[in-house]
Amino acid sequence: MEIGMRKLSSALALLSLALISASIATTTEVPFMVVHKKASLSSIKSGSQRVSVTIDIYNQGPSSAYDINLADDNWNSNLFEIVSGNTSKSWEKLDVGQVLSHSFELQTKTKGLFYGSPAVVTFRVPSKGVLQAYSTPILPLDVLAESIPEKKLEWVIQIISFVKIYLIHRLYN
């Protein structure tokens, strides 16, 4: 349920940024970058989790961007270890309406709540020089959190449903 809300929240944030970017992009002559960062936790064994990070860069502006550099270097090495990929990446060009995507994976070292910083994207435009964009932030990651067993969660949902029905019944009778 919490994961579904996170996905919905991320999708709404991306949609909002895309709508804003579309209105701004039509009034300027430079690329407008929408950068969406998402992270998900998966258990690999008891006491250990992996964080999969994907960053998508959308060019919503009216012109191409050159020398694109992505940096997502704010993963504390005391809390996370890179197990595949890199936290930075470069590309030569991003044309209008195109998308670049980059992924990497980390392994957790410590239990706790982690608040991630936005990734930074720099790019060059021939007439304007170097510009910068920031990604959407990720929702807090509850690393190695105690999870509610599936059956208990179902019971809680049923109890809440019964309470709502009871309150509605009391309200109208």
Tab-separated table of C-alpha atoms in Angstrom:
chain	number	residue	atom	x	y	z
A	1	MET	CA	0.000	0.000	0.000
A	2	GLU	CA	2.829	2.416	0.922
A	3	ILE	CA	4.729	1.460	-2.234
A	4	GLY	CA	1.629	2.202	-4.318
A	5	MET	CA	1.317	5.638	-2.732
A	6	ARG	CA	4.999	6.306	-3.420
A	7	LYS	CA	4.570	5.360	-7.071
A	8	LEU	CA	1.458	7.539	-7.371
A	9	SER	CA	3.245	10.461	-5.718
A	10	SER	CA	6.241	10.067	-8.046
A	11	ALA	CA	3.990	9.852	-11.089
A	12	LEU	CA	2.083	12.995	-10.057
A	13	ALA	CA	5.335	14.882	-9.459
A	14	LEU	CA	6.627	13.853	-12.886
A	15	LEU	CA	3.347	14.835	-14.555
A	16	SER	CA	3.387	18.230	-12.818
A	17	LEU	CA	6.961	18.871	-13.912
A	18	ALA	CA	6.148	17.821	-17.464
A	19	LEU	CA	3.155	20.190	-17.619
A	20	ILE	CA	5.153	23.080	-16.184
A	21	SER	CA	8.039	22.320	-18.524
A	22	ALA	CA	5.746	22.274	-21.547
A	23	SER	CA	4.471	25.758	-20.768
A	24	ILE	CA	7.955	27.142	-20.041
A	25	ALA	CA	9.621	25.355	-22.951
A	26	THR	CA	7.408	27.086	-25.509
A	27	THR	CA	8.622	30.535	-24.407
A	28	THR	CA	12.396	29.934	-24.414
A	29	GLU	CA	15.004	28.903	-26.954
A	30	VAL	CA	16.901	26.503	-24.686
A	31	PRO	CA	16.314	22.857	-23.739
A	32	PHE	CA	14.146	22.350	-20.694
A	33	MET	CA	15.266	19.288	-18.781
A	34	VAL	CA	12.862	17.293	-16.636
A	35	VAL	CA	14.883	14.914	-14.473
A	36	HIS	CA	13.038	12.169	-12.618
A	37	LYS	CA	14.864	10.119	-9.987
A	38	LYS	CA	13.325	7.000	-8.480
A	39	ALA	CA	14.681	4.525	-5.955
A	40	SER	CA	13.317	1.215	-4.733
A	41	LEU	CA	14.382	-1.190	-2.012
A	42	SER	CA	14.583	-4.960	-2.421
A	43	SER	CA	15.670	-7.580	0.098
A	44	ILE	CA	18.482	-9.864	-1.009
A	45	LYS	CA	18.941	-11.767	2.255
A	46	SER	CA	18.102	-11.333	5.891
A	47	GLY	CA	19.707	-8.156	7.183
A	48	SER	CA	20.604	-6.791	3.751
A	49	GLN	CA	18.833	-4.763	1.083
A	50	ARG	CA	19.636	-3.328	-2.313
A	51	VAL	CA	18.616	0.096	-3.551
A	52	SER	CA	17.917	0.312	-7.281
A	53	VAL	CA	18.180	3.885	-8.560
A	54	THR	CA	16.997	5.029	-11.984
A	55	ILE	CA	17.295	8.574	-13.293
A	56	ASP	CA	15.457	9.600	-16.473
A	57	ILE	CA	16.308	12.860	-18.242
A	58	TYR	CA	13.663	14.276	-20.586
A	59	ASN	CA	14.365	17.161	-22.992
A	60	GLN	CA	11.070	19.069	-23.096
A	61	GLY	CA	12.539	22.216	-24.664
A	62	PRO	CA	12.676	23.402	-28.277
A	63	SER	CA	16.385	22.685	-28.879
A	64	SER	CA	18.998	19.980	-28.345
A	65	ALA	CA	21.303	19.838	-25.323
A	66	TYR	CA	24.984	18.901	-25.576
A	67	ASP	CA	27.608	17.516	-23.194
A	68	ILE	CA	25.069	16.227	-20.674
A	69	ASN	CA	26.557	15.239	-17.309
A	70	LEU	CA	24.597	13.496	-14.562
A	71	ALA	CA	25.903	13.392	-10.982
A	72	ASP	CA	24.144	11.668	-8.091
A	73	ASP	CA	27.025	11.600	-5.630
A	74	ASN	CA	25.177	12.160	-2.359
A	75	TRP	CA	24.964	8.497	-1.318
A	76	ASN	CA	26.896	8.359	1.959
A	77	SER	CA	29.599	5.663	1.708
A	78	ASN	CA	29.089	4.844	5.399
A	79	LEU	CA	25.477	3.863	4.619
A	80	PHE	CA	25.654	2.518	1.039
A	81	GLU	CA	28.065	0.606	-1.163
A	82	ILE	CA	27.883	0.721	-4.962
A	83	VAL	CA	27.434	-2.819	-6.285
A	84	SER	CA	26.736	-2.101	-9.958
A	85	GLY	CA	26.928	0.920	-12.218
A	86	ASN	CA	28.105	4.419	-11.370
A	87	THR	CA	26.530	7.416	-9.688
A	88	SER	CA	27.559	9.604	-12.628
A	89	LYS	CA	27.214	9.381	-16.403
A	90	SER	CA	27.858	11.558	-19.475
A	91	TRP	CA	26.263	11.745	-22.920
A	92	GLU	CA	27.124	13.814	-25.998
A	93	LYS	CA	23.649	14.976	-27.024
A	94	LEU	CA	19.977	14.893	-26.072
A	95	ASP	CA	17.594	15.881	-28.854
A	96	VAL	CA	14.193	17.503	-28.430
A	97	GLY	CA	11.589	15.071	-27.067
A	98	GLN	CA	14.161	12.360	-26.330
A	99	VAL	CA	14.908	10.582	-23.030
A	100	LEU	CA	18.169	9.416	-21.473
A	101	SER	CA	18.116	6.866	-18.674
A	102	HIS	CA	20.758	5.759	-16.198
A	103	SER	CA	20.593	3.124	-13.445
A	104	PHE	CA	22.834	1.878	-10.674
A	105	GLU	CA	22.484	-0.331	-7.628
A	106	LEU	CA	23.624	0.122	-4.044
A	107	GLN	CA	23.753	-2.223	-1.082
A	108	THR	CA	22.698	-0.970	2.319
A	109	LYS	CA	25.061	-1.079	5.266
A	110	THR	CA	22.974	0.453	8.048
A	111	LYS	CA	19.357	0.402	9.216
A	112	GLY	CA	17.480	3.708	9.306
A	113	LEU	CA	15.585	6.357	7.394
A	114	PHE	CA	17.489	7.897	4.466
A	115	TYR	CA	16.535	11.154	2.743
A	116	GLY	CA	18.137	11.388	-0.691
A	117	SER	CA	19.237	14.560	-2.443
A	118	PRO	CA	18.254	15.420	-6.000
A	119	ALA	CA	20.630	14.414	-8.783
A	120	VAL	CA	22.296	17.242	-10.710
A	121	VAL	CA	22.387	17.453	-14.498
A	122	THR	CA	24.569	19.969	-16.321
A	123	PHE	CA	24.321	20.518	-20.064
A	124	ARG	CA	25.633	22.878	-22.682
A	125	VAL	CA	23.673	25.017	-25.109
A	126	PRO	CA	25.742	26.729	-27.844
A	127	SER	CA	24.077	30.137	-27.413
A	128	LYS	CA	23.797	30.101	-23.584
A	129	GLY	CA	26.779	28.203	-22.176
A	130	VAL	CA	26.416	25.628	-19.379
A	131	LEU	CA	23.045	25.211	-17.660
A	132	GLN	CA	21.951	23.065	-14.732
A	133	ALA	CA	18.854	21.044	-13.783
A	134	TYR	CA	17.906	19.083	-10.670
A	135	SER	CA	15.989	15.827	-10.392
A	136	THR	CA	12.871	15.198	-8.414
A	137	PRO	CA	13.793	14.110	-4.884
A	138	ILE	CA	13.158	10.547	-3.811
A	139	LEU	CA	10.786	9.685	-1.013
A	140	PRO	CA	12.546	8.693	2.221
A	141	LEU	CA	13.909	5.148	2.162
A	142	ASP	CA	13.252	3.147	5.324
A	143	VAL	CA	16.295	0.888	5.066
A	144	LEU	CA	15.996	-2.530	6.727
A	145	ALA	CA	12.664	-1.557	8.288
A	146	GLU	CA	10.566	-4.075	10.131
A	147	SER	CA	7.780	-4.997	7.735
A	148	ILE	CA	4.272	-5.875	8.808
A	149	PRO	CA	3.486	-9.470	7.851
A	150	GLU	CA	0.990	-9.683	4.981
A	151	LYS	CA	-1.790	-11.277	7.061
A	152	LYS	CA	-1.610	-8.576	9.726
A	153	LEU	CA	-1.855	-5.890	7.057
A	154	GLU	CA	-4.970	-7.540	5.633
A	155	TRP	CA	-6.512	-7.598	9.133
A	156	VAL	CA	-5.797	-3.892	9.609
A	157	ILE	CA	-7.408	-3.065	6.254
A	158	GLN	CA	-10.493	-5.106	7.149
A	159	ILE	CA	-10.812	-3.458	10.558
A	160	ILE	CA	-10.556	0.006	9.002
A	161	SER	CA	-13.252	-0.952	6.471
A	162	PHE	CA	-15.583	-2.159	9.233
A	163	VAL	CA	-15.007	1.022	11.248
A	164	LYS	CA	-15.813	3.174	8.195
A	165	ILE	CA	-19.016	1.225	7.534
A	166	TYR	CA	-20.010	1.501	11.184
A	167	LEU	CA	-19.393	5.273	11.233
A	168	ILE	CA	-21.320	5.816	8.004
A	169	HIS	CA	-24.192	3.726	9.369
A	170	ARG	CA	-24.212	5.778	12.615
A	171	LEU	CA	-24.066	9.048	10.685
A	172	TYR	CA	-27.126	8.300	8.532
A	173	ASN	CA	-29.275	6.479	11.128
